[in-house]
CSV table of C-alpha atoms and ligand atoms in Angstrom, one decimal:
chain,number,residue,atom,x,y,z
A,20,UNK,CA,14.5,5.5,-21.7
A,21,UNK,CA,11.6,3.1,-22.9
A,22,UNK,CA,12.1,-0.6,-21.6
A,23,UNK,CA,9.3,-1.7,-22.5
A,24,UNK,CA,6.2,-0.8,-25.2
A,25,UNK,CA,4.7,2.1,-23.3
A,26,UNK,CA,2.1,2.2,-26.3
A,27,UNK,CA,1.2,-1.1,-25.8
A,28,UNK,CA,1.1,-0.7,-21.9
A,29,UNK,CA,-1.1,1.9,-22.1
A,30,UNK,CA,-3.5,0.8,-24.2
A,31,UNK,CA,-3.7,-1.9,-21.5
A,32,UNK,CA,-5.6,1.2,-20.0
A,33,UNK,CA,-8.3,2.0,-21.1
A,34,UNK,CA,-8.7,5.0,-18.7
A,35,UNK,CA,-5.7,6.8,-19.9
A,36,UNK,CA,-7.3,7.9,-23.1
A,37,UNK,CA,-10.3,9.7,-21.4
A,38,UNK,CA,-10.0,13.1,-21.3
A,39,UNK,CA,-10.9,15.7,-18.8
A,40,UNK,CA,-12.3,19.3,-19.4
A,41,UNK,CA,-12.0,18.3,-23.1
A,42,UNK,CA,-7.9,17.6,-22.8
A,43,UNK,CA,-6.4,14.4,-22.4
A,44,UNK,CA,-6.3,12.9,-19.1
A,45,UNK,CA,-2.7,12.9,-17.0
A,46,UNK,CA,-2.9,10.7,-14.1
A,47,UNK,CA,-0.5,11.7,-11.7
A,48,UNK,CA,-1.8,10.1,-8.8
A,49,UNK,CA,-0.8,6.8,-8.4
A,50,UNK,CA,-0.1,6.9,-4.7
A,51,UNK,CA,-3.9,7.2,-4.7
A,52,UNK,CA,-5.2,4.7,-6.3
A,53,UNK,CA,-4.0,2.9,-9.5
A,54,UNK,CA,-5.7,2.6,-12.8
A,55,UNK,CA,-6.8,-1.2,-14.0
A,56,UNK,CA,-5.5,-3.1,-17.2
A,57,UNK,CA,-8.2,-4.1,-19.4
A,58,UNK,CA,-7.3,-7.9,-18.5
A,59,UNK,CA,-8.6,-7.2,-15.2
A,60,UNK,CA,-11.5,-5.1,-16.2
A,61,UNK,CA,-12.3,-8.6,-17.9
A,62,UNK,CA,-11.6,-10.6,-15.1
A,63,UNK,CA,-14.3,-9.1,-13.1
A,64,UNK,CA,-17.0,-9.4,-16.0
A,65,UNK,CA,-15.8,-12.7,-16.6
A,66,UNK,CA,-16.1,-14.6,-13.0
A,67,UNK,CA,-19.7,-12.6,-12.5
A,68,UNK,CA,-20.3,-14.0,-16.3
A,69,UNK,CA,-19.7,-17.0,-15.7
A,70,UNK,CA,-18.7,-19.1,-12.8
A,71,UNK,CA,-20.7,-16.1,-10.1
A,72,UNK,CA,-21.3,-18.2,-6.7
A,73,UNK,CA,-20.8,-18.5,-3.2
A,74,UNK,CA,-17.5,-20.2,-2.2
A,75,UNK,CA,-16.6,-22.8,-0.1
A,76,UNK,CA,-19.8,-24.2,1.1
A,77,UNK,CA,-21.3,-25.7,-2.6
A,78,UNK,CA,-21.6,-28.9,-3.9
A,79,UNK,CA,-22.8,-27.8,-7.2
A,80,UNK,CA,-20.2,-27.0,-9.6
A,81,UNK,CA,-20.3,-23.3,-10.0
A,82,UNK,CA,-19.5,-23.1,-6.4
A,83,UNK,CA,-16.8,-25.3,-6.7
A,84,UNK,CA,-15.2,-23.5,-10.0
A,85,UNK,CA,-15.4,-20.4,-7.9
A,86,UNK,CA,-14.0,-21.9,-4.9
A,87,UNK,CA,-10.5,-23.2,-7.0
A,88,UNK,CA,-10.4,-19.8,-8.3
A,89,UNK,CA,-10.3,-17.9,-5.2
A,90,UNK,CA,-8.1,-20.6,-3.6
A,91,UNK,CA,-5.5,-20.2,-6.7
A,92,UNK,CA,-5.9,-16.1,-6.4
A,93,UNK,CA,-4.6,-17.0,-2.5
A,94,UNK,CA,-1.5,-19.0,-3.8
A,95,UNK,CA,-0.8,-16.1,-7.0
A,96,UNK,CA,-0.8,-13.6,-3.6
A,97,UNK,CA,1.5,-16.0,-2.1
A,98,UNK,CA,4.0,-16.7,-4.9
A,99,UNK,CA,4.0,-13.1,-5.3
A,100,UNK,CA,5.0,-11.8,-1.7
A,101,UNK,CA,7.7,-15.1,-1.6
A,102,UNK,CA,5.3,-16.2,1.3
A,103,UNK,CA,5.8,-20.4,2.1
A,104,UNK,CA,2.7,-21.1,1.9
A,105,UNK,CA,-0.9,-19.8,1.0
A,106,UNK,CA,-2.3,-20.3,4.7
A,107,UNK,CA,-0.1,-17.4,5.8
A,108,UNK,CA,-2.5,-15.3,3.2
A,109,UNK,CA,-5.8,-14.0,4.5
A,110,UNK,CA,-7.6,-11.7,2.4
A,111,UNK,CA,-8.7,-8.3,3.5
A,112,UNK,CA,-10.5,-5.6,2.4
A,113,UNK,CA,-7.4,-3.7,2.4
A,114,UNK,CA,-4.2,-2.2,4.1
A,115,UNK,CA,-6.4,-0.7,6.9
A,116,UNK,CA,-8.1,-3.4,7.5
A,117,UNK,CA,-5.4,-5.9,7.8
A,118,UNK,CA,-3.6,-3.0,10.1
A,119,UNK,CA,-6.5,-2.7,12.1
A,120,UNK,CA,-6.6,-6.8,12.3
A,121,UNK,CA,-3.3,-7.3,13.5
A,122,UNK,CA,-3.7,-4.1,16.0
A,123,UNK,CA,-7.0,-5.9,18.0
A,124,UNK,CA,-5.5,-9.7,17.6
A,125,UNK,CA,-1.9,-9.0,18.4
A,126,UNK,CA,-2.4,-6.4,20.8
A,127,UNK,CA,-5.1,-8.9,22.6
A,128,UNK,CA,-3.1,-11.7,23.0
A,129,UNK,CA,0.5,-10.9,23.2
A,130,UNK,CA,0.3,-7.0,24.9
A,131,UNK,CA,-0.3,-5.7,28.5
A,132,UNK,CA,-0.8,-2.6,30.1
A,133,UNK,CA,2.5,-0.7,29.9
A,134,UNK,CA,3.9,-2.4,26.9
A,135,UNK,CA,5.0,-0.6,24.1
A,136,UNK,CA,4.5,0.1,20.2
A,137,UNK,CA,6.3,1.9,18.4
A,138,UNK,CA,6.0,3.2,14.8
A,139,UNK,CA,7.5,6.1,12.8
A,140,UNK,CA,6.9,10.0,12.3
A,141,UNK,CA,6.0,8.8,8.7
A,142,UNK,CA,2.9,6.7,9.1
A,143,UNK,CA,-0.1,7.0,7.5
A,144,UNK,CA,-2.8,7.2,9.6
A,145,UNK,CA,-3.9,3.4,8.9
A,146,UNK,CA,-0.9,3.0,10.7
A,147,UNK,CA,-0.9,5.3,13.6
A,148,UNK,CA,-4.7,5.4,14.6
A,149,UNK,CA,-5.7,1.5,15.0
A,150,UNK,CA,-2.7,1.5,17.3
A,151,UNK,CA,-4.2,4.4,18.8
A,152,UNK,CA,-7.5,2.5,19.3
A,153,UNK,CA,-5.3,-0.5,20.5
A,154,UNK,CA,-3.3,1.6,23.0
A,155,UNK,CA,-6.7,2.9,24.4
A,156,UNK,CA,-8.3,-0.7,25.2
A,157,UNK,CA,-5.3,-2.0,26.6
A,158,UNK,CA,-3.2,0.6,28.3
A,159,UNK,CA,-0.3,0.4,25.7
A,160,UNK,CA,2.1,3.4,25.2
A,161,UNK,CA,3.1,4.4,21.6
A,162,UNK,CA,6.5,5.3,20.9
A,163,UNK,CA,7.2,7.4,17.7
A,164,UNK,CA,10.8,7.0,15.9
A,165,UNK,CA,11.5,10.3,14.1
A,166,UNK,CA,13.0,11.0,10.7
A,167,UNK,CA,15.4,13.1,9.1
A,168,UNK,CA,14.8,16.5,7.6
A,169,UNK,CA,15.5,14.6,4.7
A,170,UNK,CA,12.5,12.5,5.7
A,171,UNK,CA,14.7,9.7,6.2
A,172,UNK,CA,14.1,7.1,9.3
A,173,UNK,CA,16.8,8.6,11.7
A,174,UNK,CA,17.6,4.2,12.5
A,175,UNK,CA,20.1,4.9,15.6
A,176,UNK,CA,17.0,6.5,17.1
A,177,UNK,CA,14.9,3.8,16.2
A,178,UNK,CA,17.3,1.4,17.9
A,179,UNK,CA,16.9,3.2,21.5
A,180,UNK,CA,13.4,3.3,21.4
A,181,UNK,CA,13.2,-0.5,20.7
A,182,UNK,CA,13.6,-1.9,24.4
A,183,UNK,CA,12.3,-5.2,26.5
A,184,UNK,CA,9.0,-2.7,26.8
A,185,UNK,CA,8.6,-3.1,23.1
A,186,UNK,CA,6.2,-5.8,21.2
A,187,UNK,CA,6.0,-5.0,18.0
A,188,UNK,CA,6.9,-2.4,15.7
A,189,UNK,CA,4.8,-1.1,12.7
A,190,UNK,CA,6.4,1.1,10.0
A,191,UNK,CA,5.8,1.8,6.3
A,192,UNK,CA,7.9,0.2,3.5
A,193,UNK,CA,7.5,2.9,1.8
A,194,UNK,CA,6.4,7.2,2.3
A,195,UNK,CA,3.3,8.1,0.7
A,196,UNK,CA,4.1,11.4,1.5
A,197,UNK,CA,7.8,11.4,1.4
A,198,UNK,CA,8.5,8.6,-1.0
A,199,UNK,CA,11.4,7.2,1.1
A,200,UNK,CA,12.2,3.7,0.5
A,201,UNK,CA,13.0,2.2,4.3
A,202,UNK,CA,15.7,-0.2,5.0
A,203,UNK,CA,13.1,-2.7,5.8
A,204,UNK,CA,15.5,-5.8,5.7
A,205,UNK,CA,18.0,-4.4,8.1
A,206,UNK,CA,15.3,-2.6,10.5
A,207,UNK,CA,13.5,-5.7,11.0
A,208,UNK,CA,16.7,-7.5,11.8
A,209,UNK,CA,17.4,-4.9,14.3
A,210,UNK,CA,14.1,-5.5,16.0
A,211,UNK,CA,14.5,-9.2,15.8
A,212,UNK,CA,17.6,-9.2,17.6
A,213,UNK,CA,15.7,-8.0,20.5
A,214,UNK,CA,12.8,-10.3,20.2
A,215,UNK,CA,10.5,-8.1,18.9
A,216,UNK,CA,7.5,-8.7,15.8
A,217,UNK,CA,7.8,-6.0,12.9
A,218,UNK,CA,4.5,-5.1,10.1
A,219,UNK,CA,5.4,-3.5,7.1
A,220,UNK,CA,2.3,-1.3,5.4
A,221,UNK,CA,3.3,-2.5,2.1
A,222,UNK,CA,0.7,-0.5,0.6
A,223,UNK,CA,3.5,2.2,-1.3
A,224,UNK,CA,5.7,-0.6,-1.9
A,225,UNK,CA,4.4,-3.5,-3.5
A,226,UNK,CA,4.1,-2.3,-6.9
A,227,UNK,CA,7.0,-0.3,-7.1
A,228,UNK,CA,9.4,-2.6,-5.9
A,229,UNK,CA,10.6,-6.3,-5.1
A,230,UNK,CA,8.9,-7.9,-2.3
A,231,UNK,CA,9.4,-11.7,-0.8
A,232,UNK,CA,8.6,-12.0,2.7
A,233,UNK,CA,10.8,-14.8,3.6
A,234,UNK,CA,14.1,-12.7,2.4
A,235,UNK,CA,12.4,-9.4,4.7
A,236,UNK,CA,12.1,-12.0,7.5
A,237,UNK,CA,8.3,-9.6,7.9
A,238,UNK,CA,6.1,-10.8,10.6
A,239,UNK,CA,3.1,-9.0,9.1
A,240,UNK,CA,3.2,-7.7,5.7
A,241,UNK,CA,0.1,-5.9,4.5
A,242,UNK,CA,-1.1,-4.7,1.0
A,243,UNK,CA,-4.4,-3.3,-1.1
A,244,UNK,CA,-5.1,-4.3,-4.0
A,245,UNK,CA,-6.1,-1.2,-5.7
A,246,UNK,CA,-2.3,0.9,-5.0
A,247,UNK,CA,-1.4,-2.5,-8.1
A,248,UNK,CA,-3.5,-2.3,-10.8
A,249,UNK,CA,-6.1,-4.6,-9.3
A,250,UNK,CA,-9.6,-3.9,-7.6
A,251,UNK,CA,-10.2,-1.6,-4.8
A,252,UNK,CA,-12.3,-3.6,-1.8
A,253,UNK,CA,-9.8,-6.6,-1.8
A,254,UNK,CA,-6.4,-6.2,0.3
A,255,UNK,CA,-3.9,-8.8,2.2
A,256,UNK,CA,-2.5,-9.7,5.0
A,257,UNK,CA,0.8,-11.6,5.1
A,258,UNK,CA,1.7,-13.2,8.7
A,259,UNK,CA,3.9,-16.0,9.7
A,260,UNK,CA,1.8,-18.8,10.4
A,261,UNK,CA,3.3,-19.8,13.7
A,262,UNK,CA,2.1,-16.2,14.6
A,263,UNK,CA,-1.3,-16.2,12.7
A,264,UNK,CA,-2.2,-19.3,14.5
A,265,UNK,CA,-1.9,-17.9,17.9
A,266,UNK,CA,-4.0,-14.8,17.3
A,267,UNK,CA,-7.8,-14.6,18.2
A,268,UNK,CA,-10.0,-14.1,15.5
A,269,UNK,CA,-10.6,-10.6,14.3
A,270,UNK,CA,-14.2,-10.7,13.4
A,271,UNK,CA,-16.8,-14.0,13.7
A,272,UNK,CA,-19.4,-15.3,11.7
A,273,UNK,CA,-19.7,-17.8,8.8
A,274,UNK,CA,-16.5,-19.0,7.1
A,275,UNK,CA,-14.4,-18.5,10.2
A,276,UNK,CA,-15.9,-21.1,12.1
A,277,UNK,CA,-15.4,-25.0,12.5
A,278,UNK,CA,-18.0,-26.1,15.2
A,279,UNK,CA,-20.9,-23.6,16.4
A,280,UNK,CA,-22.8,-24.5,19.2
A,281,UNK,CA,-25.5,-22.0,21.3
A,282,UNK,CA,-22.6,-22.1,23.8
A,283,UNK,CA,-19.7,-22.0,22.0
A,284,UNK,CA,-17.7,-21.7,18.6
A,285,UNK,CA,-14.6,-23.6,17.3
A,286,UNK,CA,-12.5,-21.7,15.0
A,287,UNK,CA,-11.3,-22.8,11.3
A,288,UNK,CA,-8.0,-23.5,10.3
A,289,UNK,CA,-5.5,-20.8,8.4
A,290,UNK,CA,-6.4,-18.3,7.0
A,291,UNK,CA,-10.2,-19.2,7.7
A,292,UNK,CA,-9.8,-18.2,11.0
A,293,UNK,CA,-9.7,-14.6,9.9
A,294,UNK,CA,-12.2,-14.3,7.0
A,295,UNK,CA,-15.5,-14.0,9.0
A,296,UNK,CA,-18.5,-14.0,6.4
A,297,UNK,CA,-18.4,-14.5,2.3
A,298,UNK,CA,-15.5,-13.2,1.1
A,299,UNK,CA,-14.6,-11.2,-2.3
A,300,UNK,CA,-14.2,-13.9,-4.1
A,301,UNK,CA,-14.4,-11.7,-7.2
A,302,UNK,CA,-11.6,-9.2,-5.9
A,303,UNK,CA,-9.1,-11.5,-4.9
A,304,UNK,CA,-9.2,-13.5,-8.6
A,305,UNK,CA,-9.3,-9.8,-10.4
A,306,UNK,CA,-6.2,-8.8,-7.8
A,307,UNK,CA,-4.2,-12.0,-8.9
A,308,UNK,CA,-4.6,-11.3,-12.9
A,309,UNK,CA,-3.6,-7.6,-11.3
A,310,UNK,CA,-0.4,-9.4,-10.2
A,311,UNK,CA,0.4,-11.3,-12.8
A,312,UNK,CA,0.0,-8.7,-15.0
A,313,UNK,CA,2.9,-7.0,-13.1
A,314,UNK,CA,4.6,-10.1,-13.2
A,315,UNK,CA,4.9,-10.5,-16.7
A,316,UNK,CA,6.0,-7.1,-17.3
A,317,UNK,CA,8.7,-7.7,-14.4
A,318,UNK,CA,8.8,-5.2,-11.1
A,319,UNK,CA,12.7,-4.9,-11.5
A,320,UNK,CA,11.4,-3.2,-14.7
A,321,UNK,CA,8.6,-1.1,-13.6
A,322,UNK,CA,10.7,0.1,-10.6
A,323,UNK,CA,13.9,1.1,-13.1
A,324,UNK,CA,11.4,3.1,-15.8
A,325,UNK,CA,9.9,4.6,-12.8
A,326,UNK,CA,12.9,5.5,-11.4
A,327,UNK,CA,13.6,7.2,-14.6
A,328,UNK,CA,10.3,9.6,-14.6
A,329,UNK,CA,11.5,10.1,-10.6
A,330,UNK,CA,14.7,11.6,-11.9
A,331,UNK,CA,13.4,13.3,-14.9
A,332,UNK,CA,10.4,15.1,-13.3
A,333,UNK,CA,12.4,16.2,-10.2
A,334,UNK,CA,14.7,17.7,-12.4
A,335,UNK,CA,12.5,19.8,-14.0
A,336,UNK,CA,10.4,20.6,-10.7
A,337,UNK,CA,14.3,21.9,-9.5
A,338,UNK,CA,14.3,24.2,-12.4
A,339,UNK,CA,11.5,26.1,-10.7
A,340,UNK,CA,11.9,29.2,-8.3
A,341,UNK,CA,10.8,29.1,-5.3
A,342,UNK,CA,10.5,25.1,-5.1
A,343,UNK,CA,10.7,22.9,-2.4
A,344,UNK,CA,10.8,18.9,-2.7
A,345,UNK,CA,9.5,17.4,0.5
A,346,UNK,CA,11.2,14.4,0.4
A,347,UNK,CA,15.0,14.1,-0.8
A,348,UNK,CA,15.7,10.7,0.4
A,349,UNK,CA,18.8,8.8,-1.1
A,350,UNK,CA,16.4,5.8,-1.8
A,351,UNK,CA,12.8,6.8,-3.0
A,352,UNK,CA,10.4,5.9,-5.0
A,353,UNK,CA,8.4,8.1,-7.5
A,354,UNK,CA,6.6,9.7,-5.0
A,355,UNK,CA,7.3,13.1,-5.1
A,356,UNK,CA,5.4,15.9,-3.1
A,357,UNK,CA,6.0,19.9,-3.0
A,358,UNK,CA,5.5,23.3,-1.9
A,359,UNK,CA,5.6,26.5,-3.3
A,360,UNK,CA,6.3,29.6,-1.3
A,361,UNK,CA,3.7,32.1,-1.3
A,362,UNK,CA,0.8,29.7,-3.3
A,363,UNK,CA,-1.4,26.7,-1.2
A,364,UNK,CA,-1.3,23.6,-2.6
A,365,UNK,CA,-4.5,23.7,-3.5
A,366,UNK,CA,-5.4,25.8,-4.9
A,367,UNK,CA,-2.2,24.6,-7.5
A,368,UNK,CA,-4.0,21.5,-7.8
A,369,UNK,CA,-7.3,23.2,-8.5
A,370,UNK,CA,-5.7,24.7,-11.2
A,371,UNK,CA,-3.8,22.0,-12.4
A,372,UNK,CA,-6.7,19.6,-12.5
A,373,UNK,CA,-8.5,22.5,-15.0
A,374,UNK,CA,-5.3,20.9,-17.5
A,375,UNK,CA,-6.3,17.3,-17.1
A,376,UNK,CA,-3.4,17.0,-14.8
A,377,UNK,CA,-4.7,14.2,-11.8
A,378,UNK,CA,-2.3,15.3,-8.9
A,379,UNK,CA,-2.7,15.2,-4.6
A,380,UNK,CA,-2.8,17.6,-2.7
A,381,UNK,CA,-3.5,17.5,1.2
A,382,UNK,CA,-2.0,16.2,3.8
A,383,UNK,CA,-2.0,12.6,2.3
A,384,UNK,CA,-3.7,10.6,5.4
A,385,UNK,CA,-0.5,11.5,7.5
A,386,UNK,CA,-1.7,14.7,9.4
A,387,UNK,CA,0.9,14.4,12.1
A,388,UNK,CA,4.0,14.2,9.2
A,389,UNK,CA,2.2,17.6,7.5
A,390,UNK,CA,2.2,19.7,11.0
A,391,UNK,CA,5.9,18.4,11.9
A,392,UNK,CA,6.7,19.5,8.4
A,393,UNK,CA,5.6,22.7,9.4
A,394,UNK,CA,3.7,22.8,5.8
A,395,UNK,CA,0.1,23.7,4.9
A,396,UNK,CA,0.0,20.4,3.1
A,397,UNK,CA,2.1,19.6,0.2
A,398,UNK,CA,1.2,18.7,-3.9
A,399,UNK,CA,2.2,15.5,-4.4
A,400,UNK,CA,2.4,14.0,-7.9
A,401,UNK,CA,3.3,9.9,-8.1
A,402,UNK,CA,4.0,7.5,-11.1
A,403,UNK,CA,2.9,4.4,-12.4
A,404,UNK,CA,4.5,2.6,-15.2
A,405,UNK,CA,2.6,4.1,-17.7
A,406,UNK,CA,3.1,7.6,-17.4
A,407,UNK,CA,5.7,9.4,-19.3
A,408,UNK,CA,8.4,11.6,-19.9
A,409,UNK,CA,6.1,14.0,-22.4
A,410,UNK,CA,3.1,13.7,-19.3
A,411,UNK,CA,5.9,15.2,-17.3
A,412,UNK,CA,6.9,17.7,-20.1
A,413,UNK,CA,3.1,19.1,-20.1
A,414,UNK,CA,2.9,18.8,-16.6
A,415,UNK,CA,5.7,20.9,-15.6
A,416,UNK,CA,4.5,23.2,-18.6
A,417,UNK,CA,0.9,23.5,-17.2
A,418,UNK,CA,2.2,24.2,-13.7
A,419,UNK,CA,4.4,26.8,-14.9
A,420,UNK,CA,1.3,28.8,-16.1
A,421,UNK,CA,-0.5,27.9,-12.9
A,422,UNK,CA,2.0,29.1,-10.7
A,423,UNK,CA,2.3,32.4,-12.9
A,424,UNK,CA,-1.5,33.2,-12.4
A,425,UNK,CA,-1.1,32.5,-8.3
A,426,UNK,CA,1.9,34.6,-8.0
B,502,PMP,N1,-0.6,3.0,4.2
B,502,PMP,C1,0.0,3.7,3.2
B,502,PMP,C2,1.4,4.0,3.2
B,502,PMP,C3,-0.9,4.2,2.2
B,502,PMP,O1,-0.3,5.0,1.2
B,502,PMP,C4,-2.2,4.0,2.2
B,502,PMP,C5,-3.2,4.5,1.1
B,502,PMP,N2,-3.0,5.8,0.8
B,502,PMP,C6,-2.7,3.2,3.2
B,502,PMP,C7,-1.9,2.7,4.2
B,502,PMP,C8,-4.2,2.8,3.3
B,502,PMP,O2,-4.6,2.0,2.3
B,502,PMP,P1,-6.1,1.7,2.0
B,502,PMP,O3,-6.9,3.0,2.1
B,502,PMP,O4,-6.1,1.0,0.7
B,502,PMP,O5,-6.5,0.7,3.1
């Protein structure tokens, strides 16, 4: 099963050998937030050690060392998503934030009153309320493509609602809740074909799988930093530049600007435009050793091991009475999220966390995909490349017990 030195790899961790109410920590969720490699736990000390200072704007050579840095994190982020260039990268403090960019600029110079959005029953609500907020200020109507009771996207639905009313259309690459893999390629070549602009929430997706924006032919493709390996408060926004250059800026201040007067403001070039005020220049170096580090171990990899654990652990969750996956896509990803009838989930993952096992439970920031599930919420446990087959052993072991003192 191993393909690749799992001891090594988790020693890259230093997090993984805490331990929590005295037994050794199981960190089983990844769709959370993802623990950091030691390489990038350098990363950070080392830029604030020793090249820490404002970017851009120096003469002084600290300012310029950080400045390359940042500027060379921007072209890792590029090579990484297959983007053509680095101006189509503007750096964010996250997925939301990049949704909620995209949302105002887009909506503000390409949308009218009566034009639609439409995104899916499976969004999290980065991706459902900013479009909400949009809607609001400009008289938009929001269109909502259901899914499957598989919780797959039902696409010959998705095809009606896409009409000459539609502008853009927003879906996730991947299910936090579900863990379905969308068939972002062909979706977005079915919205093309009717002229209209497509964002993926990467945010699931980019470190479990493959992603080069060119190939996706993605408008918008957004990320965080923290859901791969790398710091939380940096994230990215992918766009085509033809698009990013006819947007209005998101925020203003410094950075963003070329010419201020009392009167008036020029804007920067790409992707200056949309960076209003200093900008983590720490994060976005820490995120590119994040992505490198992935690099070197190869994603074709990670997703294949972590494909494995998917298989193993639901498996063993199958062996249990009374279990119900939420989530039986044909392509997912090791996102994996359950019920028990009879016991809430959470008070499972109250008890759980008493073993040192780190799982979700809730309704995952996707409130509206809970109630249609007709669910109190679900427990949701999710992999990263460094968990293993004997975490899933003691896992399944520990909820085992727990289930026996609910029942
Ligand atoms: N979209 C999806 C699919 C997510 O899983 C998440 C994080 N749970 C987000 C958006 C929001 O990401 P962030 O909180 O890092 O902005």
């Amino acid at each position: 099963m191993e393909l690749f030195n799992l001891d090594a790899i988790r020693a890259d961790f230093p997090i993984l050998s805490e331990k929590v109410y005295g037994k050794p920590l199981v960190y089983f969720d990844n769709a959370a937030t993802t623990q950091k490699p030691l390489c990038v736990l350098n990363k950070i000390t080392e830029v604030y050690t020793t090249q820490n200072a404002n970017i851009h704007r120096g003469v002084h050579y600290l300012s310029q060392k950080a400045t390359m840095a940042h500027e060379n994190a921007r072209q890792t982020v590029a090579d990484f998503l297959g983007a053509r260039s680095s101006k189509e990268i503007v750096f964010t403090r996250g997925t939301t934030e990049s949704i909620n960019l995209v949302a105002t600029a887009f909506t503000e110079r390409f949308c009218k009153a009566g034009d639609e959005i439409v995104f899916t029953q499976m969004e999290h609500h980065a991706n459902i309320v900013p479009w909400q907020m949009a809607a609001q200020r400009a008289g938009l109507i929001l269109r909502v493509a259901p899914i499957n009771e598989r919780g797959e996207l039902i696409l010959e639905e998705l095809d009606k609602l896409l009409t000459a009313k539609t502008k853009l259309l927003t879906l996730a690459h991947i299910s936090n809740v579900l863990g379905t893999i969308n068939p972002v390629k062909e979706i977005i070549k079915m919205a093309h074909q009717k002229g209209i602009r497509v964002l993926i929430d990467g945010a699931q997706a980019v470190a479990h799988s493959g992603v080069n924006v060119v190939d996706l032919d993605a408008d918008f493709y957004v990320f965080s930093g923290h859901k791969i390996y790398g710091p939380t408060g940096i994230g990215v926004l992918y766009g085509k530049s033809e698009l990013l250059e006819e947007l209005p800026p998101y925020q203003g201040g410094g950075e963003m600007i070329q010419n201020v007067t009392y009167e008036k403001t020029t804007y920067n070039e790409l992707p200056y435009k949309f960076e209003a005020g200093t900008p983590d220049y720490v994060g976005s170096v820490a995120l590119a050793t994040a992505l490198d580090y992935v690099t070197n171990i190869g994603i074709e990899r990670i997703a294949s091991y972590e494909n494995e654990l998917l298989e193993y652990a639901t498996s063993k969750l199958l062996e249990i009475p009374d279990m119900r996956i939420i989530g039986t896509a044909a392509h997912k990803c090791s996102v994996i999220s359950f019920v028990i009838a009879g016991i809430h989930p959470f008070d499972l993952g109250t008890l759980l966390d008493k073993t040192g096992v780190a799982v979700r439970t809730g309704n995952h920031c996707a409130q509206p995909l809970i109630d249609l599930l007709e669910v109190p919420g679900t427990v949701r446990i999710s992999f990263a490349f460094y968990n293993t087959r004997e975490e899933i052993d003691y896992f399944i072991a520990q909820l085992k017990r727990c289930i026996a003192i609910l029942k």
